[in-house]
PDB file of C-alpha atoms in Angstrom:
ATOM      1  CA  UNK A 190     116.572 102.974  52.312  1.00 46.00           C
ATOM      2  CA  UNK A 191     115.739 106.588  53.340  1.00 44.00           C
ATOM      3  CA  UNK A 192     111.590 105.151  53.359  1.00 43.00           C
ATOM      4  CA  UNK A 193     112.314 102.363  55.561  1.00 42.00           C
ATOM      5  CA  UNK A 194     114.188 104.614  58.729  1.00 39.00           C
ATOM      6  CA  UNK A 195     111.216 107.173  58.045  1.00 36.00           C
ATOM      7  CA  UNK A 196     108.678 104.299  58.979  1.00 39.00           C
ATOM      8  CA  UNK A 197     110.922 102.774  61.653  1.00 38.00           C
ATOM      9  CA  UNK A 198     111.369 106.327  63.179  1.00 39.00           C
ATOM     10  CA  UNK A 199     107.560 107.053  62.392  1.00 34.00           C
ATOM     11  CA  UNK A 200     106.809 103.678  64.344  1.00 35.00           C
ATOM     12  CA  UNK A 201     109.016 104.276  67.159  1.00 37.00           C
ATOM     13  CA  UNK A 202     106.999 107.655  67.536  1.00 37.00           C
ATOM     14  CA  UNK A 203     103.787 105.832  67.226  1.00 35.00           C
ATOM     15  CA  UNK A 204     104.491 103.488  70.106  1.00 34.00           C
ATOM     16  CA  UNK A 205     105.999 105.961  72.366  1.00 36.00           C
ATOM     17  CA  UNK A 206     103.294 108.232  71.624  1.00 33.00           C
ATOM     18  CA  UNK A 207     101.090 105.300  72.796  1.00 36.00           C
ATOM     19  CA  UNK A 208     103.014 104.285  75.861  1.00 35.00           C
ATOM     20  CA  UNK A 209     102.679 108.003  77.210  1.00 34.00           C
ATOM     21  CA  UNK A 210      99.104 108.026  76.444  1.00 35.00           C
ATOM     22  CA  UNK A 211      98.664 104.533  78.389  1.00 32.00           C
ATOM     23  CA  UNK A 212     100.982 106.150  81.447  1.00 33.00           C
ATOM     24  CA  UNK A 213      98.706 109.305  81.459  1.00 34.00           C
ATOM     25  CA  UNK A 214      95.381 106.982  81.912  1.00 33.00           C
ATOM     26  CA  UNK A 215      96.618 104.864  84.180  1.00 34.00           C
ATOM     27  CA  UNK A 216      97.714 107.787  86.539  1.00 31.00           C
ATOM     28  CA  UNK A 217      94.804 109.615  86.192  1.00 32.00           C
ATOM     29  CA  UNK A 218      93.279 110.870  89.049  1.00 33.00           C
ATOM     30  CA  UNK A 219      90.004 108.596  88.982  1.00 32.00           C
ATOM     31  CA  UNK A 220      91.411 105.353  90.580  1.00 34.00           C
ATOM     32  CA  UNK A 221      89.934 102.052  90.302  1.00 35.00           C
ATOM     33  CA  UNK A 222      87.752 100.629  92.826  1.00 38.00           C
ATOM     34  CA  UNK A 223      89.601  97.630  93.406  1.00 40.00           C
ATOM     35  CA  UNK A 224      93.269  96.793  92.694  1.00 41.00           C
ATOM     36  CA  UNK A 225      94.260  93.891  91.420  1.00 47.00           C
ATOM     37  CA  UNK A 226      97.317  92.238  93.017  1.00 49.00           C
ATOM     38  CA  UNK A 227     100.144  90.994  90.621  1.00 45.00           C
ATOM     39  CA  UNK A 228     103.751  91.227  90.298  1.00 40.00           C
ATOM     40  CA  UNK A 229     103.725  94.768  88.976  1.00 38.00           C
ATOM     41  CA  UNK A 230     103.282  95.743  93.029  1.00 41.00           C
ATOM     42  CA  UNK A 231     105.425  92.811  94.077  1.00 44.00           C
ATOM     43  CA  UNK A 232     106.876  93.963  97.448  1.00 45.00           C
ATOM     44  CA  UNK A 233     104.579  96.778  97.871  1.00 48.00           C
ATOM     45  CA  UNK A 234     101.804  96.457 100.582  1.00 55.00           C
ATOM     46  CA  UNK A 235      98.549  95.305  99.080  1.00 68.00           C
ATOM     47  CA  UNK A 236      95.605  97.423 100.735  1.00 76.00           C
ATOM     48  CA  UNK A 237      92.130  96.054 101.656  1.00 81.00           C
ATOM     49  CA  UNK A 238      89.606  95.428  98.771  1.00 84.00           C
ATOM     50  CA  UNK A 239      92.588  94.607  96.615  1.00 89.00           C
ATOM     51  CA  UNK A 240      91.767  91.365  93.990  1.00 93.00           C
ATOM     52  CA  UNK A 241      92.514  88.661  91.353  1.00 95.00           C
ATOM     53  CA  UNK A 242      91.405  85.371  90.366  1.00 95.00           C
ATOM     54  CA  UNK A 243      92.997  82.301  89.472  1.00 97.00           C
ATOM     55  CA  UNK A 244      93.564  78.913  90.089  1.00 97.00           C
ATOM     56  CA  UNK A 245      94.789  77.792  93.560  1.00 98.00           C
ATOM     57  CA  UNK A 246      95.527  74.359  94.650  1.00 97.00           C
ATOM     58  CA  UNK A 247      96.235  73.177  98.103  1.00 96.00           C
ATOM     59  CA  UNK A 248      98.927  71.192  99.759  1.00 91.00           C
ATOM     60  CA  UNK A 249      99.135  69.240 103.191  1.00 85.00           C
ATOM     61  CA  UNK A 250     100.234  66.509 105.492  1.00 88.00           C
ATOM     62  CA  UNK A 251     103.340  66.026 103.113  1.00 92.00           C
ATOM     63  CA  UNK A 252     104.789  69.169 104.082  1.00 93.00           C
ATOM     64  CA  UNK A 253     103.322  69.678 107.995  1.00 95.00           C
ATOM     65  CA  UNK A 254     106.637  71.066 109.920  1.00 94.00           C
ATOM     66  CA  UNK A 255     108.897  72.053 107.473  1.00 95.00           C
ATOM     67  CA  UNK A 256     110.035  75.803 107.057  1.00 96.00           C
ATOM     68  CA  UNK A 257     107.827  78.195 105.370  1.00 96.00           C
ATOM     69  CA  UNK A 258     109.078  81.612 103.715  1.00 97.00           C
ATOM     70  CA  UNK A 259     108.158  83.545 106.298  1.00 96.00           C
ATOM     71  CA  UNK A 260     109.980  81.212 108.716  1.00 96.00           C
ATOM     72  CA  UNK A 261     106.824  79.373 110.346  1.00 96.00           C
ATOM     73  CA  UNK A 262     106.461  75.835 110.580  1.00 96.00           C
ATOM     74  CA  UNK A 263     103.536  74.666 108.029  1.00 96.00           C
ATOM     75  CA  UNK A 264     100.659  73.172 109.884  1.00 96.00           C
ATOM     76  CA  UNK A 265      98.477  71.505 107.206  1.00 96.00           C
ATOM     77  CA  UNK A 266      95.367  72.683 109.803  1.00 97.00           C
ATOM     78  CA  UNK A 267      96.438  76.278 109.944  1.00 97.00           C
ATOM     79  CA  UNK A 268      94.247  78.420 107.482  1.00 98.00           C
ATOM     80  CA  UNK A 269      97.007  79.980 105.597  1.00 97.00           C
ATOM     81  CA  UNK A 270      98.153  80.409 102.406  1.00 97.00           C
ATOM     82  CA  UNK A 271     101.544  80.767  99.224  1.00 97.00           C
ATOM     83  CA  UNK A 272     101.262  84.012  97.361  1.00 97.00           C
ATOM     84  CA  UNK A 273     104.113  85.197  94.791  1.00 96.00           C
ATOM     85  CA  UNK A 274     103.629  88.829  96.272  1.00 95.00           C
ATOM     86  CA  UNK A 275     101.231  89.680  99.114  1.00 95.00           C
ATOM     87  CA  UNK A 276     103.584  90.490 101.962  1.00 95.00           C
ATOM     88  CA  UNK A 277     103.427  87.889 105.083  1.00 96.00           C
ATOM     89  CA  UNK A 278     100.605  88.245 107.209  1.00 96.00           C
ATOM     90  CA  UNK A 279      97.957  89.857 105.103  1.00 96.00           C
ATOM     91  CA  UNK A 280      94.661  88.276 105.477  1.00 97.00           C
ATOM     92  CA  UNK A 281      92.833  87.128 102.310  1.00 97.00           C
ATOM     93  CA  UNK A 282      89.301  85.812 101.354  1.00 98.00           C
ATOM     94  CA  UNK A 283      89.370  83.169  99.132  1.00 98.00           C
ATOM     95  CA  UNK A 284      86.393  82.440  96.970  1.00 98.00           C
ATOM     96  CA  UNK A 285      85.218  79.310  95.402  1.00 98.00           C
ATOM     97  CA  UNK A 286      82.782  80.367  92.967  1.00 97.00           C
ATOM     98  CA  UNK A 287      81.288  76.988  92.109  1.00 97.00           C
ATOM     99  CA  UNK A 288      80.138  76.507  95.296  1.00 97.00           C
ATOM    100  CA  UNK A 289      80.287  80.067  97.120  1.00 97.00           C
ATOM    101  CA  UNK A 290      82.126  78.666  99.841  1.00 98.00           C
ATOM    102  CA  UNK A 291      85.031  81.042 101.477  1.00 98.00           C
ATOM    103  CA  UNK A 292      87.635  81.457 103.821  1.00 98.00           C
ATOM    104  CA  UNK A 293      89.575  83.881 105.018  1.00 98.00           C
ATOM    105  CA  UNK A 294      93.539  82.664 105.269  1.00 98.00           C
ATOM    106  CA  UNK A 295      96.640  84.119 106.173  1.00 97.00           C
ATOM    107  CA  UNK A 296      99.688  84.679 103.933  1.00 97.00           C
ATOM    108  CA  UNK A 297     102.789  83.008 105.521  1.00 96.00           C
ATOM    109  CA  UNK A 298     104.810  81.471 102.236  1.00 97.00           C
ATOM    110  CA  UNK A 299     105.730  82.271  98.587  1.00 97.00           C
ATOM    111  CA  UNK A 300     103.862  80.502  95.916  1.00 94.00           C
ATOM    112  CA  UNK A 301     103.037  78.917  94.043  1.00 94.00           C
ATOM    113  CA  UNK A 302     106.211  77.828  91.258  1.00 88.00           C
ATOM    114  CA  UNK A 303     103.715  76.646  88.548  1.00 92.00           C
ATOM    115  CA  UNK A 304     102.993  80.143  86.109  1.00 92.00           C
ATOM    116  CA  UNK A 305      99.182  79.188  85.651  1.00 94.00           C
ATOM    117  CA  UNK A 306      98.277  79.266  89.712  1.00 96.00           C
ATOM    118  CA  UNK A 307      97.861  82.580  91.744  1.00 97.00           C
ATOM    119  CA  UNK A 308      98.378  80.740  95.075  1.00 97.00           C
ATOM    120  CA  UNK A 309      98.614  77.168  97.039  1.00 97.00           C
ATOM    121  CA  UNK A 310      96.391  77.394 100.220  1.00 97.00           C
ATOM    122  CA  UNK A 311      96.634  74.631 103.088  1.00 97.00           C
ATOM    123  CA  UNK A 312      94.609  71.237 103.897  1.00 97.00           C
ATOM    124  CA  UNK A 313      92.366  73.248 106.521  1.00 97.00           C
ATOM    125  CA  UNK A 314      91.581  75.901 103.843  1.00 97.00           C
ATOM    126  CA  UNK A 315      90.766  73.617 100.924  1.00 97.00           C
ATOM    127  CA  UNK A 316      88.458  71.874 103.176  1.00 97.00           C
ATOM    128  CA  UNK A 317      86.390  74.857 103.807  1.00 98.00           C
ATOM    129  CA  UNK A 318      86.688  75.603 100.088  1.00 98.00           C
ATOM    130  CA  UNK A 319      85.027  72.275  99.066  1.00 97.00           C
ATOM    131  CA  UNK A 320      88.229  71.422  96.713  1.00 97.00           C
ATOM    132  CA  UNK A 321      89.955  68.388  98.469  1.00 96.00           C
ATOM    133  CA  UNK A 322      88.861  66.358  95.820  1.00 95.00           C
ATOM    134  CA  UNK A 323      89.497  68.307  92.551  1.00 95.00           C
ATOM    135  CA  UNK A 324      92.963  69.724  93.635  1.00 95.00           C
ATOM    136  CA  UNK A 325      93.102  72.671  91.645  1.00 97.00           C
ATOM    137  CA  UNK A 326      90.019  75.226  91.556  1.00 98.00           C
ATOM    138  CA  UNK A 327      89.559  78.579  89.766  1.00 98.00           C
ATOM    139  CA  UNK A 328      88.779  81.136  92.592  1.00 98.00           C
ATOM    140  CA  UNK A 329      88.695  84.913  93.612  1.00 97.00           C
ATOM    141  CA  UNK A 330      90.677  86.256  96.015  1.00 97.00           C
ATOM    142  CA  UNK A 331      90.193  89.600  98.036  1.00 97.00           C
ATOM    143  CA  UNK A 332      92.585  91.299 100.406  1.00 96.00           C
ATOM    144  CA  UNK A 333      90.656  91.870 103.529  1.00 96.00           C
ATOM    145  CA  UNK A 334      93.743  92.614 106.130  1.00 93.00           C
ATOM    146  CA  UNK A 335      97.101  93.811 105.420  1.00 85.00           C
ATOM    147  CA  UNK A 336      99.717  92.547 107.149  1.00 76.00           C
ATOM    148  CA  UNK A 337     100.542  93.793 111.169  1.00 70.00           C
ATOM    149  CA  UNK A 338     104.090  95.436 111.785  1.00 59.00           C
ATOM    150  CA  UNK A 339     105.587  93.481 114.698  1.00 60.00           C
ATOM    151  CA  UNK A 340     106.217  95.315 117.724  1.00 57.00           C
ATOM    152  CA  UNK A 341     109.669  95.515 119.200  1.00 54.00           C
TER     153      UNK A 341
END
């Protein structure tokens, strides 16, 4: 009895041990040179040069006029874009690396529901991105603009 508490205390040790270790390095001060953008800085401003990859897919005409999150109407010709975090209005180049083909949209919705995509970008945007036909394309995306506080 008394052997298996030692271990569990002697693991519990281990991982915090670990966990402080793993805090220390990643608040170091030597900082990446690029940030990715995920939903551990969900709500926080993501600045320019932050990235990720993933798949994106693209919707259009189906949707053209009805409410966005951000409180826009969708226009399926608009080059804009869904993203789970990035706040509204930050610019982002997308990347299509099977073609190099890119575009530069706007974030004006949250998306995309499905846990395997990183965003859903519009009609106008796919086109540009060569991926009307396939649907669904792995890509890289790069903040380039954060968003612009409105004036009052």
């Amino acid at each position: 009895m008394n052997s298996t508490l030692l271990r569990c205390g002697l693991t519990a040790a281990f991982l915090a041990l670990s966990a402080s270790s793993v805090m220390a390095q990643a608040t170091s001060a030597s900082a990446p040179a690029s940030v990715p953008v995920s939903a551990s800085n969900k709500g926080a401003a993501a600045s320019a040069g932050a990235t990720e990859s993933g798949k994106i897919a693209w919707y259009g005409q189906k949707f053209a006029g009805r409410k966005t999150a951000s409180g826009e109407a969708f226009n399926p010709g608009a080059l804009t874009m869904a993203h789970k975090t990035l706040p509204f209005g930050t610019r982002v180049k997308i990347t299509n690396p099977k073609n190099s083909k890119s575009v530069t949209v706007r974030v004006n919705d949250r998306g995309p529901t499905q846990p395997d995509r990183v965003g859903d970008v519009s009609y106008a945007a796919a086109r540009k991105l060569g991926m009307l036909k396939s649907g669904v394309i792995e890509a890289e995306l790069a903040v380039v603009g954060t968003a612009q506080a409105k004036k009052r």
